[in-house]
Each structure stands twice: as structure tokens, then as C-alpha cells.
Amino acid sequence: MTWMEEVLTKFDILPGKIKVVVHDSGSNMAAAVRLLEEKHGWASIRCAGHTLQLIVNTALKETTISRALGAARQLVEHFKSSELASTRLKMKQEQMNVKKNALIQDVRTRWNSRFYVIERLLEQRWPLAATLSDPEVIPRGKHYLDLKPEQWALLEELKQGLGPFQVATVYLSGQQYTTISGLPQVVKGLTRAVHQSQFETSSGQSFIASAEKGITQRWGSICTFSAKKTLLFLQLPWTPDTES
């Protein structure tokens, strides 16, 4: 809080010029912004991208989901580190007339990288299975690298469940429009998507239940506009960056 006020003084910015503070959901930031709101009347808006990441990451922590994603990561890492496995995979892709796309590694700080991992693994499932059955590629005793049938089924559901969140992430990363103005529609779309999801696996159902709970807890009032909120949205003169 003190640091922010010092910045205003340094650059000769009047507190009355500030309308809103966009911040992540860290407890220290939330506490600081709360004090600034009381002192200067600045509105507090949590970063939508960060909030979305928290919702998805929490939903992916279910034990079976975490294990399936861990197995997927191990599988990808093997093909990335083995030139023989990578070369044989390309041969199988050509033989089976499947796109010669490389596997994708996830980035732990970006939830949607796991969506891309899942999407690419499902695309390459059968060339992967054929490659993994080659004893020259996978020595006897290491066939655990292939995912179990129930894990592949779960990845199919996760791809479907994560799809709407990926669309929301792309929208919230926009730089040519004011993303905050579309946030209520994004939240409504995500809520509708999770309500319409019908999964067979208990883990898939757990993901949807957790995601729905996260949306309600973190964005439950986002679609309820008061006169003050509406005025704030109309007054915002800036375009948020990719983290807003």
C-alpha cells in the first residue's frame, strides 16, 4: 500500500485519477487493495486470468486426474528425450496417415498447456500405442509408459471439460479490446458449459463439480450489476493487458 502511494507521489499522479486497481488473488495484495479502497475509494478487481487459472488448477487436483496427467507428462518426456522413440513415432504417423505433429510438454505455470498436451496425445494415441509396442523402443518391463484405457477415457472427458476454459483464456488474453467488459458473458458461458457437461467417469464428474464450485465462489456476483458497478465499467478508459 505504502509503495503504491509512493509511486503516485513520484510521478505526480493525483489519487483521484485512479479508478480501479487490478490485482491477483494473493492474500497480501487483497489486503493492500482493501486498505486503498477504504482510503481513496479505488475499486478492486481481481485479475480474471489468474482467477480462471485458480479455478482450473483446483479442479485438476483430484487424485485420479493428477495421476493421469502425471502419466501423460512421463509419456511425453520419454518421447522428447529418446531420439529412437521420436523417429519411430514419425514412421508410425506416416504409416497410419496421422498428422506428423510433435508431442507437447506442459508448462506448470500455465494451465492451458495441459489442455494442449491432452489434445495432442489424443490425436496421436494410436501411433503412440504402435510405437510403444515396439520392443526396440520400449524395453521389456517398461510398458507402463503407455496410459491405461481408463486414463485415455478420462483424457477424452478432460479435453471436453477444459475446452470452454481454453476459449475463455484466449478471450481474456486479448489486447485489442477491453476484456473486462466481456467478463460477465464469459462467466455465464462457463457456467452454462459446466451445467451441460455429462461425464461417465467419477473423476470427470469431480472435475466439473469442482469447476462449478470455483466459478460460483469466485465469480458468483459478477453478473449482478449495481449502479456503482455499471458506472465503473463505463468509466474504465484502459485496455487490460494479457494478465487482466
Coordinates of C-alpha atoms in Angstrom, one line a residue:
M1 CA 0.0 0.0 0.0
T2 CA 2.7 2.5 1.0
W3 CA 4.7 1.6 -2.1
M4 CA 1.8 2.4 -4.4
E5 CA 1.3 5.7 -2.8
E6 CA 5.0 6.5 -3.1
V7 CA 4.7 5.7 -6.9
L8 CA 1.8 8.2 -7.2
T9 CA 3.9 10.9 -5.5
K10 CA 7.0 10.2 -7.6
F11 CA 5.1 10.5 -10.8
D12 CA 2.8 13.3 -9.6
I13 CA -0.4 11.3 -10.0
L14 CA -3.4 12.5 -8.1
P15 CA -5.2 9.7 -6.1
G16 CA -8.5 10.9 -7.6
K17 CA -7.3 9.9 -11.1
I18 CA -7.2 6.3 -10.1
K19 CA -10.5 4.4 -10.5
V20 CA -9.6 0.8 -10.1
V21 CA -6.7 -1.5 -9.1
V22 CA -6.4 -4.8 -10.9
H23 CA -4.5 -7.4 -8.9
D24 CA -4.0 -11.2 -8.4
S25 CA -5.7 -13.1 -5.7
G26 CA -2.8 -13.2 -3.3
S27 CA -3.9 -12.5 0.3
N28 CA -1.3 -9.8 0.7
M29 CA -2.5 -8.0 -2.5
A30 CA -6.1 -8.3 -1.5
A31 CA -5.4 -6.8 1.9
A32 CA -3.5 -3.9 0.5
V33 CA -6.1 -3.1 -2.1
R34 CA -8.8 -3.3 0.6
L35 CA -7.0 -0.6 2.6
L36 CA -6.6 1.6 -0.6
E37 CA -10.3 1.2 -1.3
E38 CA -11.1 2.4 2.2
K39 CA -8.7 5.3 2.0
H40 CA -9.0 6.5 -1.6
G41 CA -12.2 4.8 -2.9
W42 CA -10.4 2.8 -5.5
A43 CA -12.3 -0.2 -6.8
S44 CA -10.7 -3.6 -6.5
I45 CA -10.8 -6.0 -9.5
R46 CA -9.1 -9.4 -9.3
C47 CA -7.2 -10.5 -12.4
A48 CA -9.7 -12.6 -14.4
G49 CA -6.9 -14.7 -16.0
H50 CA -5.4 -15.5 -12.6
T51 CA -8.8 -16.3 -11.2
L52 CA -9.5 -18.6 -14.1
Q53 CA -6.2 -20.4 -13.6
L54 CA -7.0 -20.9 -9.9
I55 CA -10.4 -22.5 -10.7
V56 CA -9.0 -24.9 -13.3
N57 CA -5.9 -25.9 -11.2
T58 CA -8.1 -26.7 -8.2
A59 CA -10.4 -28.8 -10.4
L60 CA -7.4 -30.7 -11.8
K61 CA -6.0 -31.7 -8.3
E62 CA -8.4 -34.6 -8.0
T63 CA -6.2 -37.7 -7.3
T64 CA -7.1 -39.7 -10.4
I65 CA -6.9 -36.7 -12.7
S66 CA -3.5 -35.8 -11.2
R67 CA -2.2 -39.3 -11.8
A68 CA -3.4 -39.4 -15.3
L69 CA -1.8 -36.0 -16.1
G70 CA 1.4 -37.3 -14.4
A71 CA 1.4 -40.4 -16.6
A72 CA 0.8 -38.2 -19.7
R73 CA 3.7 -36.0 -18.7
Q74 CA 6.0 -39.0 -18.3
L75 CA 5.0 -40.4 -21.6
V76 CA 5.7 -37.1 -23.4
E77 CA 9.0 -36.7 -21.6
H78 CA 10.1 -40.1 -22.8
F79 CA 9.5 -39.3 -26.4
K80 CA 11.1 -35.9 -26.1
S81 CA 14.3 -37.4 -24.6
S82 CA 14.6 -40.5 -26.8
E83 CA 15.6 -39.9 -30.4
L84 CA 14.8 -43.5 -31.3
A85 CA 11.2 -43.2 -29.9
S86 CA 10.7 -39.9 -31.7
T87 CA 11.9 -41.3 -35.0
R88 CA 9.7 -44.4 -34.7
L89 CA 6.7 -42.3 -33.8
K90 CA 7.2 -40.3 -37.1
M91 CA 7.3 -43.6 -39.0
K92 CA 4.1 -44.8 -37.4
Q93 CA 2.4 -41.5 -38.1
E94 CA 3.2 -41.8 -41.8
Q95 CA 2.1 -45.5 -41.9
M96 CA -1.2 -44.7 -40.2
N97 CA -1.8 -41.4 -42.1
V98 CA -1.8 -39.3 -39.0
K99 CA -0.6 -35.8 -38.8
K100 CA 3.1 -35.6 -38.1
N101 CA 2.7 -33.4 -35.1
A102 CA 5.2 -33.5 -32.2
L103 CA 4.0 -34.1 -28.7
I104 CA 3.6 -31.1 -26.4
Q105 CA 5.2 -30.6 -23.0
D106 CA 3.2 -28.8 -20.3
V107 CA 4.3 -25.6 -18.6
R108 CA 3.3 -25.8 -14.9
T109 CA 2.6 -22.1 -14.6
R110 CA 0.1 -22.2 -17.5
W111 CA -2.9 -24.5 -17.0
N112 CA -3.9 -24.4 -20.7
S113 CA -0.6 -26.0 -21.7
R114 CA -2.1 -29.2 -20.2
F115 CA -5.1 -28.8 -22.5
Y116 CA -2.7 -28.7 -25.4
V117 CA -0.9 -31.8 -24.1
I118 CA -4.1 -33.7 -23.8
E119 CA -5.4 -32.6 -27.2
R120 CA -2.2 -33.7 -28.9
L121 CA -1.9 -37.0 -27.1
L122 CA -5.5 -37.9 -28.1
E123 CA -4.7 -37.0 -31.7
Q124 CA -1.6 -39.3 -31.6
R125 CA -3.0 -42.1 -29.4
W126 CA -2.8 -44.9 -32.0
P127 CA 0.7 -44.0 -33.5
L128 CA 1.9 -43.8 -29.9
A129 CA 0.4 -47.2 -29.0
A130 CA 2.0 -48.8 -32.1
T131 CA 5.4 -47.2 -31.2
L132 CA 5.2 -48.3 -27.6
S133 CA 4.6 -51.9 -28.7
D134 CA 7.9 -52.0 -30.5
P135 CA 10.4 -53.8 -28.2
E136 CA 13.3 -51.8 -29.6
V137 CA 11.7 -48.6 -28.5
I138 CA 10.3 -49.7 -25.1
P139 CA 12.4 -52.5 -23.5
R140 CA 10.5 -55.3 -21.7
G141 CA 9.4 -54.2 -18.3
K142 CA 8.8 -50.5 -19.3
H143 CA 5.4 -50.8 -21.0
Y144 CA 3.9 -48.9 -18.0
L145 CA 4.7 -45.8 -20.1
D146 CA 1.5 -46.2 -22.1
L147 CA -1.6 -44.9 -20.4
K148 CA -4.3 -47.2 -19.2
P149 CA -7.6 -47.4 -21.1
E150 CA -9.4 -45.7 -18.2
Q151 CA -6.8 -42.9 -18.3
W152 CA -7.3 -42.4 -22.0
A153 CA -11.1 -42.2 -21.4
L154 CA -10.5 -39.6 -18.7
L155 CA -8.3 -37.5 -21.0
E156 CA -11.2 -37.5 -23.5
E157 CA -13.5 -36.1 -20.9
L158 CA -10.9 -33.6 -19.7
K159 CA -10.5 -32.3 -23.2
Q160 CA -14.2 -31.7 -23.4
G161 CA -14.4 -30.2 -20.0
L162 CA -11.4 -27.9 -20.4
G163 CA -12.4 -26.7 -23.9
P164 CA -14.7 -23.9 -22.7
F165 CA -12.0 -22.7 -20.2
Q166 CA -9.5 -22.6 -23.0
V167 CA -11.8 -20.5 -25.1
A168 CA -12.2 -18.1 -22.1
T169 CA -8.5 -18.0 -21.6
V170 CA -7.9 -17.0 -25.3
Y171 CA -10.6 -14.3 -25.0
L172 CA -9.2 -12.9 -21.7
S173 CA -5.7 -12.7 -23.3
G174 CA -7.0 -10.2 -25.9
Q175 CA -5.2 -6.9 -26.3
Q176 CA -7.3 -5.1 -28.9
Y177 CA -10.4 -4.8 -26.7
T178 CA -11.4 -4.2 -23.1
T179 CA -11.7 -7.7 -21.8
I180 CA -13.3 -6.7 -18.5
S181 CA -16.5 -5.6 -20.4
G182 CA -17.0 -9.2 -21.6
L183 CA -16.3 -10.9 -18.3
P184 CA -20.0 -11.4 -17.3
Q185 CA -20.6 -13.1 -20.6
V186 CA -17.5 -15.3 -20.2
V187 CA -18.7 -16.3 -16.7
K188 CA -22.2 -17.1 -18.0
G189 CA -20.8 -19.2 -20.8
L190 CA -18.6 -21.2 -18.5
T191 CA -21.5 -21.7 -16.1
R192 CA -23.7 -23.0 -18.9
A193 CA -20.9 -25.2 -20.2
V194 CA -20.3 -27.0 -16.9
H195 CA -24.0 -27.4 -16.3
Q196 CA -24.4 -29.1 -19.7
S197 CA -21.4 -31.4 -19.3
Q198 CA -22.3 -35.1 -18.8
F199 CA -19.3 -37.3 -18.0
E200 CA -19.3 -41.0 -17.2
T201 CA -16.1 -41.3 -15.1
S202 CA -16.3 -40.2 -11.4
S203 CA -13.1 -38.2 -11.9
G204 CA -14.7 -36.3 -14.8
Q205 CA -17.7 -35.6 -12.7
S206 CA -15.4 -34.4 -9.9
F207 CA -13.7 -32.0 -12.2
I208 CA -17.0 -30.5 -13.3
A209 CA -18.3 -30.2 -9.7
S210 CA -15.1 -28.5 -8.6
A211 CA -15.0 -26.1 -11.5
E212 CA -18.6 -25.2 -11.0
K213 CA -17.9 -24.6 -7.3
G214 CA -14.9 -22.4 -8.1
I215 CA -16.9 -20.3 -10.6
T216 CA -19.7 -19.8 -8.0
Q217 CA -17.3 -18.9 -5.2
R218 CA -15.0 -16.6 -7.2
W219 CA -17.4 -15.1 -9.7
G220 CA -20.8 -15.6 -8.1
S221 CA -21.8 -12.0 -8.2
I222 CA -20.0 -11.0 -11.4
C223 CA -23.3 -10.9 -13.4
T224 CA -25.1 -8.8 -10.8
F225 CA -24.8 -5.2 -11.7
S226 CA -25.4 -2.3 -9.3
A227 CA -25.4 1.4 -10.4
K228 CA -21.9 1.7 -8.9
K229 CA -20.6 -1.3 -10.9
T230 CA -22.1 -0.1 -14.1
L231 CA -20.7 3.4 -13.7
L232 CA -17.2 1.9 -13.0
F233 CA -17.3 -0.2 -16.2
L234 CA -18.3 2.9 -18.2
Q235 CA -15.5 5.0 -16.7
L236 CA -12.7 2.5 -17.4
P237 CA -10.5 4.2 -20.0
W238 CA -7.9 1.5 -20.4
T239 CA -7.5 -1.9 -22.2
P240 CA -6.2 -4.6 -19.8
D241 CA -3.1 -6.5 -20.8
T242 CA -2.9 -10.3 -21.1
E243 CA -3.0 -10.8 -17.4
S244 CA -6.2 -8.9 -16.8

